[in-house]
Short mmCIF file of C-alpha atoms in Angstrom, two decimals:
data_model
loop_
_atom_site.label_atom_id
_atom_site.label_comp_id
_atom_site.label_asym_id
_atom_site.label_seq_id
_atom_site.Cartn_x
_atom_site.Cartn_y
_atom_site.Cartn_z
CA UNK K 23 -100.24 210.40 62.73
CA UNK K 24 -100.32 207.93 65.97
CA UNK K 25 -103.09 205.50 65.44
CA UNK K 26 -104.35 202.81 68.79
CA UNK K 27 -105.51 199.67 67.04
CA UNK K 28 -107.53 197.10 69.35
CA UNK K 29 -107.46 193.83 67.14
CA UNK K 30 -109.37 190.67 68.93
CA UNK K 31 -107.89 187.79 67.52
CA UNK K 32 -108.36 184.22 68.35
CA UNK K 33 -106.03 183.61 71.24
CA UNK K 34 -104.31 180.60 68.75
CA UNK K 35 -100.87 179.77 67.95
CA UNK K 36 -98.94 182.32 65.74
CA UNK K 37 -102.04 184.77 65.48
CA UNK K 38 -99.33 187.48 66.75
CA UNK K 39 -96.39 186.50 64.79
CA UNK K 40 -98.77 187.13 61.24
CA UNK K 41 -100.43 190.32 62.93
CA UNK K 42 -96.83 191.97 63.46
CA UNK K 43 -95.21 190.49 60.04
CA UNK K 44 -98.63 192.22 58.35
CA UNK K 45 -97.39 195.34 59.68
CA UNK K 46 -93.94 195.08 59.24
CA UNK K 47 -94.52 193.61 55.53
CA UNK K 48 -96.10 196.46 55.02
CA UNK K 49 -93.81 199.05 56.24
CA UNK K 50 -95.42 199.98 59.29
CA UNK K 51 -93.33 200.32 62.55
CA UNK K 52 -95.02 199.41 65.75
CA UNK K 53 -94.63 201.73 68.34
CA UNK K 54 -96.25 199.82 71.05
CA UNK K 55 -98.09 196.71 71.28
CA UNK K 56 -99.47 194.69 73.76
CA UNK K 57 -101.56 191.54 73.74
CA UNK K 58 -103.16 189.25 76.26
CA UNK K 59 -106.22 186.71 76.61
CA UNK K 60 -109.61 189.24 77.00
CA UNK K 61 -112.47 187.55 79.32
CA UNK K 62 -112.83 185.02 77.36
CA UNK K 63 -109.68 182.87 76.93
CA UNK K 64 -109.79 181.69 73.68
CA UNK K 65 -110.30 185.49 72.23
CA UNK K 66 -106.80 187.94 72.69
CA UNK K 67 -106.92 191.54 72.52
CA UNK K 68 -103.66 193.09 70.43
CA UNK K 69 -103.41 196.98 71.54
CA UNK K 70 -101.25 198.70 68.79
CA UNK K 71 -99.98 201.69 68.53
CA UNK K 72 -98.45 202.56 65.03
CA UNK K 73 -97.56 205.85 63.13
CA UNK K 74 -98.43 206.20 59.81
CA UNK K 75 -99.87 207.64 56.86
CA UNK K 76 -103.94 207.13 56.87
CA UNK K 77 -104.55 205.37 53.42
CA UNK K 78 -101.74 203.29 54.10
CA UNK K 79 -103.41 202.55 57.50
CA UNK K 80 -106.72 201.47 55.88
CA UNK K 81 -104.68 199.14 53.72
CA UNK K 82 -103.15 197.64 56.43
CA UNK K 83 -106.39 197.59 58.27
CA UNK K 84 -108.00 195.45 55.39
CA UNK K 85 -105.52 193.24 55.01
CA UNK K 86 -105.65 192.34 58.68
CA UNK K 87 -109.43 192.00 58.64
CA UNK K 88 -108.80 189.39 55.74
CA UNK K 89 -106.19 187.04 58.08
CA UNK K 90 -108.53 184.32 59.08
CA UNK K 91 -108.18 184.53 63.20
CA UNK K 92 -108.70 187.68 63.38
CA UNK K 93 -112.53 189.04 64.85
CA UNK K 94 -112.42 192.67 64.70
CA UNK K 95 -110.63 195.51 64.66
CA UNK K 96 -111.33 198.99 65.80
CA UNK K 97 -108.98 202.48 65.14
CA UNK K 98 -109.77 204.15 67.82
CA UNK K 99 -110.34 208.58 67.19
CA UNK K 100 -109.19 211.02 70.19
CA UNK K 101 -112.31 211.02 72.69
CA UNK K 102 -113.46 207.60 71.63
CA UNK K 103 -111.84 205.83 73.72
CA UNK K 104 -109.75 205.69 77.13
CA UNK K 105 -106.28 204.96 77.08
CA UNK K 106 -103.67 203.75 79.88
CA UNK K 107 -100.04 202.77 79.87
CA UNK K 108 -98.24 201.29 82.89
CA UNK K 109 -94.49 202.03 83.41
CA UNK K 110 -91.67 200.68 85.98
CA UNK K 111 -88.76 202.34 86.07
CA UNK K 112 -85.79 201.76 88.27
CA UNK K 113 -84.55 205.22 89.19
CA UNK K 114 -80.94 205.79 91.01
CA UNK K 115 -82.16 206.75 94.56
CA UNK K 116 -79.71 207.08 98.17
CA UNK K 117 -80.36 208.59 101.35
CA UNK K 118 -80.25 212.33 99.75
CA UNK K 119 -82.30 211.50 96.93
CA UNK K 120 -84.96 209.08 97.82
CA UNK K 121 -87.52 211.73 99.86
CA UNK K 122 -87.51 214.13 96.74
CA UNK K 123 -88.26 210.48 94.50
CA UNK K 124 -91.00 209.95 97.04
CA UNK K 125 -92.14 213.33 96.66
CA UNK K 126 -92.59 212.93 92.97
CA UNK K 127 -94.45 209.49 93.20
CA UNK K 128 -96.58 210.76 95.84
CA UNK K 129 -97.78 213.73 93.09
CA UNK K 130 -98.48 211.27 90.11
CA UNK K 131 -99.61 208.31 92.78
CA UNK K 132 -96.57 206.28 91.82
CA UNK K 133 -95.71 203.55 93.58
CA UNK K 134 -92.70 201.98 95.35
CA UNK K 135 -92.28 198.16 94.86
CA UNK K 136 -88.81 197.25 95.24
CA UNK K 137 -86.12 199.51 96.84
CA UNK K 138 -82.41 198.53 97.39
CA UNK K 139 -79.48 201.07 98.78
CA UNK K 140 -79.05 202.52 95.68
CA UNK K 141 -81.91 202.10 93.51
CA UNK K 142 -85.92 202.34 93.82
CA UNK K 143 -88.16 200.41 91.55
CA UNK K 144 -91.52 202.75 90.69
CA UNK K 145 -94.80 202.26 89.12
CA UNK K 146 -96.67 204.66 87.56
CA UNK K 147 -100.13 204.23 85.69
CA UNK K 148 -101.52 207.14 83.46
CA UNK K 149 -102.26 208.09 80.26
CA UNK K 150 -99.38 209.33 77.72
CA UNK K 151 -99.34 212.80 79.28
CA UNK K 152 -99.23 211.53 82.69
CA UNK K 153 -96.51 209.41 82.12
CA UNK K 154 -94.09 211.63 80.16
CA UNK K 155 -94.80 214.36 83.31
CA UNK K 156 -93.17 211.74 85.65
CA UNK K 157 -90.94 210.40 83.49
CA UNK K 158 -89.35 214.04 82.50
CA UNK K 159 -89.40 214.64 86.48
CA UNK K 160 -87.63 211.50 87.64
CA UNK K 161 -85.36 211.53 84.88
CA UNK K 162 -82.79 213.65 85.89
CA UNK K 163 -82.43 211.15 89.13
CA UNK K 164 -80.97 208.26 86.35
CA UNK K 165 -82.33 205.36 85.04
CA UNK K 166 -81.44 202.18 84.99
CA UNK K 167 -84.01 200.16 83.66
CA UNK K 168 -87.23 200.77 82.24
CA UNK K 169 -90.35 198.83 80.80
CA UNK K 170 -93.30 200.18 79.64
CA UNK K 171 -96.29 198.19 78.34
CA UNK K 172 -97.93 200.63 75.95
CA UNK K 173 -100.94 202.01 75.47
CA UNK K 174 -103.92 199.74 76.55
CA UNK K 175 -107.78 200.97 75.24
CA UNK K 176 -111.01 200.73 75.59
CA UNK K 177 -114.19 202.22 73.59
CA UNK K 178 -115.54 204.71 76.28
CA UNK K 179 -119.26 203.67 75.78
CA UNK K 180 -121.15 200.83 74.68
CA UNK K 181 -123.32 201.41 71.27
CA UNK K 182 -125.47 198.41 72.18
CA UNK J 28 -94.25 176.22 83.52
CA UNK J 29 -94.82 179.66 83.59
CA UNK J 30 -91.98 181.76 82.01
CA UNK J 31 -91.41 185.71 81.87
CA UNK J 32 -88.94 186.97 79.76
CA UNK J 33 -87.49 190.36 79.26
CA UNK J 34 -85.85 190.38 75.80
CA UNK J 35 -84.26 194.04 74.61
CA UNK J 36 -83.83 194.26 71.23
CA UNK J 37 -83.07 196.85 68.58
CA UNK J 38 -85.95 199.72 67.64
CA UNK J 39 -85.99 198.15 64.59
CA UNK J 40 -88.89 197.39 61.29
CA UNK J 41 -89.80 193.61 61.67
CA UNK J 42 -87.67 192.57 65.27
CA UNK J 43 -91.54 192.17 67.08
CA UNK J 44 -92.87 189.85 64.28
CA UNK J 45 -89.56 188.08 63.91
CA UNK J 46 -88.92 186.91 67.58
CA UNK J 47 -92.84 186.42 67.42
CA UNK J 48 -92.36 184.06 64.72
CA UNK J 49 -89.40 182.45 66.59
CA UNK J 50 -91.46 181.60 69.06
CA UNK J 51 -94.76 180.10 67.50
CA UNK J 52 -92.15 178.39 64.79
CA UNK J 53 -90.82 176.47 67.80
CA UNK J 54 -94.01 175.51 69.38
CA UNK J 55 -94.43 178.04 72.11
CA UNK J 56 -98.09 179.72 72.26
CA UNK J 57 -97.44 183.21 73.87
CA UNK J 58 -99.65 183.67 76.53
CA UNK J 59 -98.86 187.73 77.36
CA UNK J 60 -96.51 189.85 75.33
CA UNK J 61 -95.67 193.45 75.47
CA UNK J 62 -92.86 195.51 73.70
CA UNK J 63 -92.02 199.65 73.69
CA UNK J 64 -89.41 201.75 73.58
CA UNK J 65 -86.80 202.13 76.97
CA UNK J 66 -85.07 205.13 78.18
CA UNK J 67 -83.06 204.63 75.08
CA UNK J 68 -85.55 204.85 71.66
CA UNK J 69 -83.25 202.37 69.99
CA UNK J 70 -84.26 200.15 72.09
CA UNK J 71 -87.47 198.39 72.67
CA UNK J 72 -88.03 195.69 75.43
CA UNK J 73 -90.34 192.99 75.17
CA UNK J 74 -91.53 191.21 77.82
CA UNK J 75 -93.51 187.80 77.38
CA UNK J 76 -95.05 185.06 79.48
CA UNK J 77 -95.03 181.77 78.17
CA UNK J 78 -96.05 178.71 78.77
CA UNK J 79 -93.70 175.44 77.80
CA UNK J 80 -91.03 173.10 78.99
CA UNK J 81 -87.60 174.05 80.36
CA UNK J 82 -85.09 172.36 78.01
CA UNK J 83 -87.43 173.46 74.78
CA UNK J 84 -87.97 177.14 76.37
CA UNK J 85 -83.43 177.01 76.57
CA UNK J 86 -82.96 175.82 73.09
CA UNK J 87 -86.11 178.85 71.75
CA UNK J 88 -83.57 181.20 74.20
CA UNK J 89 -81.10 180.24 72.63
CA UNK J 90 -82.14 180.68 68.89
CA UNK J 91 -83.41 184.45 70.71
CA UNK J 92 -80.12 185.33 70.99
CA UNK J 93 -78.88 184.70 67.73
CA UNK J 94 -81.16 186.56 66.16
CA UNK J 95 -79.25 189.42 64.72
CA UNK J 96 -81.49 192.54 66.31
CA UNK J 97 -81.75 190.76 69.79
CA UNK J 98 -79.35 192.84 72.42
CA UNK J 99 -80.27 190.43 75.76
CA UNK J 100 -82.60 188.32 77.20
CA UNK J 101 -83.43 187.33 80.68
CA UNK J 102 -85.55 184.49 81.88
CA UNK J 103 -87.21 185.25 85.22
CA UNK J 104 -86.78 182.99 87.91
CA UNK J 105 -89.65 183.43 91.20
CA UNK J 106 -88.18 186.24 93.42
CA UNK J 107 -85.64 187.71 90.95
CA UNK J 108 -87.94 190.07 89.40
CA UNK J 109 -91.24 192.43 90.09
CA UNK J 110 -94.07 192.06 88.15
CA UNK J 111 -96.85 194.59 87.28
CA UNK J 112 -100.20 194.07 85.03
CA UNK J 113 -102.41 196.65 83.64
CA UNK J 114 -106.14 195.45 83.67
CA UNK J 115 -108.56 198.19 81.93
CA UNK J 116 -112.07 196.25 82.71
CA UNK J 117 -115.63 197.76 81.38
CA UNK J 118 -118.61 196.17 83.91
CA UNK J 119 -122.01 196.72 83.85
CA UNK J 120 -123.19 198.88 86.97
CA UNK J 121 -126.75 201.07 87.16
CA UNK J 122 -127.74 203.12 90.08
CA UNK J 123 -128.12 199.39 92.01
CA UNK J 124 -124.83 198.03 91.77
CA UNK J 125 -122.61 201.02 91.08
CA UNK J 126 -121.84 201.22 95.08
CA UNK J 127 -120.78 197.94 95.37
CA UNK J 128 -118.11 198.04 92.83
CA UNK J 129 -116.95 201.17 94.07
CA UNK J 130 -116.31 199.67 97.20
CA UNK J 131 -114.39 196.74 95.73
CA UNK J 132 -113.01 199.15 93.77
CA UNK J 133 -111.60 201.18 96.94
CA UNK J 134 -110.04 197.79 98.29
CA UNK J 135 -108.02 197.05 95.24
CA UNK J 136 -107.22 200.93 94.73
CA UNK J 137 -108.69 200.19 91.36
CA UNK J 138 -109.55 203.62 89.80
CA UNK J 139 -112.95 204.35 87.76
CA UNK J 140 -112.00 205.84 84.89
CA UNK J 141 -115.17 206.21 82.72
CA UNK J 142 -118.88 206.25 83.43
CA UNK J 143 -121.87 205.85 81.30
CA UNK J 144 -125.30 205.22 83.13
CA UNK J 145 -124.88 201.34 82.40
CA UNK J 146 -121.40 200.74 82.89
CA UNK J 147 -118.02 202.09 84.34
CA UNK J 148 -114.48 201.24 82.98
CA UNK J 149 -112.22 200.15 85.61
CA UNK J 150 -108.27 200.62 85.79
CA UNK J 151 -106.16 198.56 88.32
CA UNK J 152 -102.52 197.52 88.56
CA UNK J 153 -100.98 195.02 90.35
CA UNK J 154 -99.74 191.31 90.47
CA UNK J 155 -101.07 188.46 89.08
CA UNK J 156 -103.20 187.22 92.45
CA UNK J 157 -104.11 190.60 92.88
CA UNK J 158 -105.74 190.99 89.51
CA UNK J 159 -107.20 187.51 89.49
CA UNK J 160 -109.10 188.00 92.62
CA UNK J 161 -109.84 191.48 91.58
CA UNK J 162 -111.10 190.33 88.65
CA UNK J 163 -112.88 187.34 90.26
CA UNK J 164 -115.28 190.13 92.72
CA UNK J 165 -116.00 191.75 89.55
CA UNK J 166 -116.82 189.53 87.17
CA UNK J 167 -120.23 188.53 88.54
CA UNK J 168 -121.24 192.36 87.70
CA UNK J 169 -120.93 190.84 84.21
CA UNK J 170 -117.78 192.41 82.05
CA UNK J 171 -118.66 193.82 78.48
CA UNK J 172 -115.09 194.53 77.49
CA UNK J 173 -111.73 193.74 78.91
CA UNK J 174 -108.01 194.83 77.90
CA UNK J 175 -104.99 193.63 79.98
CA UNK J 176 -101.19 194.03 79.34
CA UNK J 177 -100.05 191.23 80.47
CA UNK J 178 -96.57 190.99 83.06
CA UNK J 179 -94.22 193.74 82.81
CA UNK J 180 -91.09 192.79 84.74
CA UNK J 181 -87.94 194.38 85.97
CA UNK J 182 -85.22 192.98 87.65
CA UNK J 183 -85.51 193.59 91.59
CA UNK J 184 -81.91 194.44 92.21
CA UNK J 185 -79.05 195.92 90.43
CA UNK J 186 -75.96 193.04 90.13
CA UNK J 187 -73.45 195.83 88.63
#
């Protein structure tokens, strides 16, 4: 099962490096993570995405809670939370191909930031259905370079 | 100075915490990291901003690339590459204020993607002055929770 993990850590040196070795130590292969400095700069929010059995999971979960920068975690459950991931992808395009590319970005509101004679670069926000739609669409044009940053959450409401 | 890299590596159990560890073993504090899968599933691309010195950041590339599961690693220069972030923002709003953010909303085509009757949760995409002074008109609302991915790059042009 695909779990989203949102792990604040203290935005110090290394905090990453242990978070990933816990998971890889204990045979857990991340799908997708990203992490960056939250409102506050010295706090960092790790979104993970992992597979994995669930009482494995808790383990894992645990253990992180017991590594000493780290301030909370939360595994987020379908409909708690709101999830995006952004993707650029640098699709083949010429003069026969680039209004149909267009076409497609205009129905998932992708945008066009870089465009050379042969290649467009897009970007596409959206959650994972969105962006496996456009990706299975602009596909068959050929890629040549992709990044994606994951999945990013949020808890939907606030329980205060 | 500010660095983005693009490192592709191998789909592999343990590459994230190891080039992680590379890093913080060296000295560098990661400011933004991201890593999933490419077009291919073997292989994942990271891309990370940090901060640190040229000839330190060449000598931590350089002990990158011989780690065994690294495939190539780029260090963007200013102009060589396009850079997206993902900023998911939660800010308070009430019947008062909820206007006003949409409005700021509409200038940075930031999309509201969740409502509750004292907050909204904001999505918006773009560089890194566009999401500062995004971030900077919104702010003042007061934010209760904030995720961000961090730069995803690409390379602008094709040199094949």
């Amino acid at each position: 099962m695909k779990h989203t993990l949102s792990v604040l850590v203290e935005n110090k040196f290394g905090v990453l490096a242990r978070v990933a070795g816990m998971f890889s130590g204990r045979g857990f292969n991340i799908d997708t993570l990203n992490v960056a400095p939250t409102q506050n700069p010295e706090i960092s929010r790790i979104t993970a995405t992992v597979h994995g059995d669930e009482s494995h999971l808790d383990q894992a979960i645990k253990q992180l809670n017991k590594l000493v920068n780290v301030i909370d975690i939360k595994d987020f459950k379908t409909g708690q939370f709101v999830a995006r991931e952004l993707l650029m992808v640098k699709v083949n395009a010429n003069s026969e191909t680039r209004s149909e590319i267009l076409q497609i970005c205009d129905i998932f509101r992708a945008k066009i930031i870089d465009a050379s004679p042969t290649s467009v670069i897009v970007e596409v926000t959206g959650n994972e259905g969105k962006i496996k739609a456009f990706y299975e669409l602009i596909e068959p044009f050929g890629i040549n370079d992709l990044a994606r940053t994951g999945n990013l959450a949020l808890e939907r409401r606030m329980f205060s």
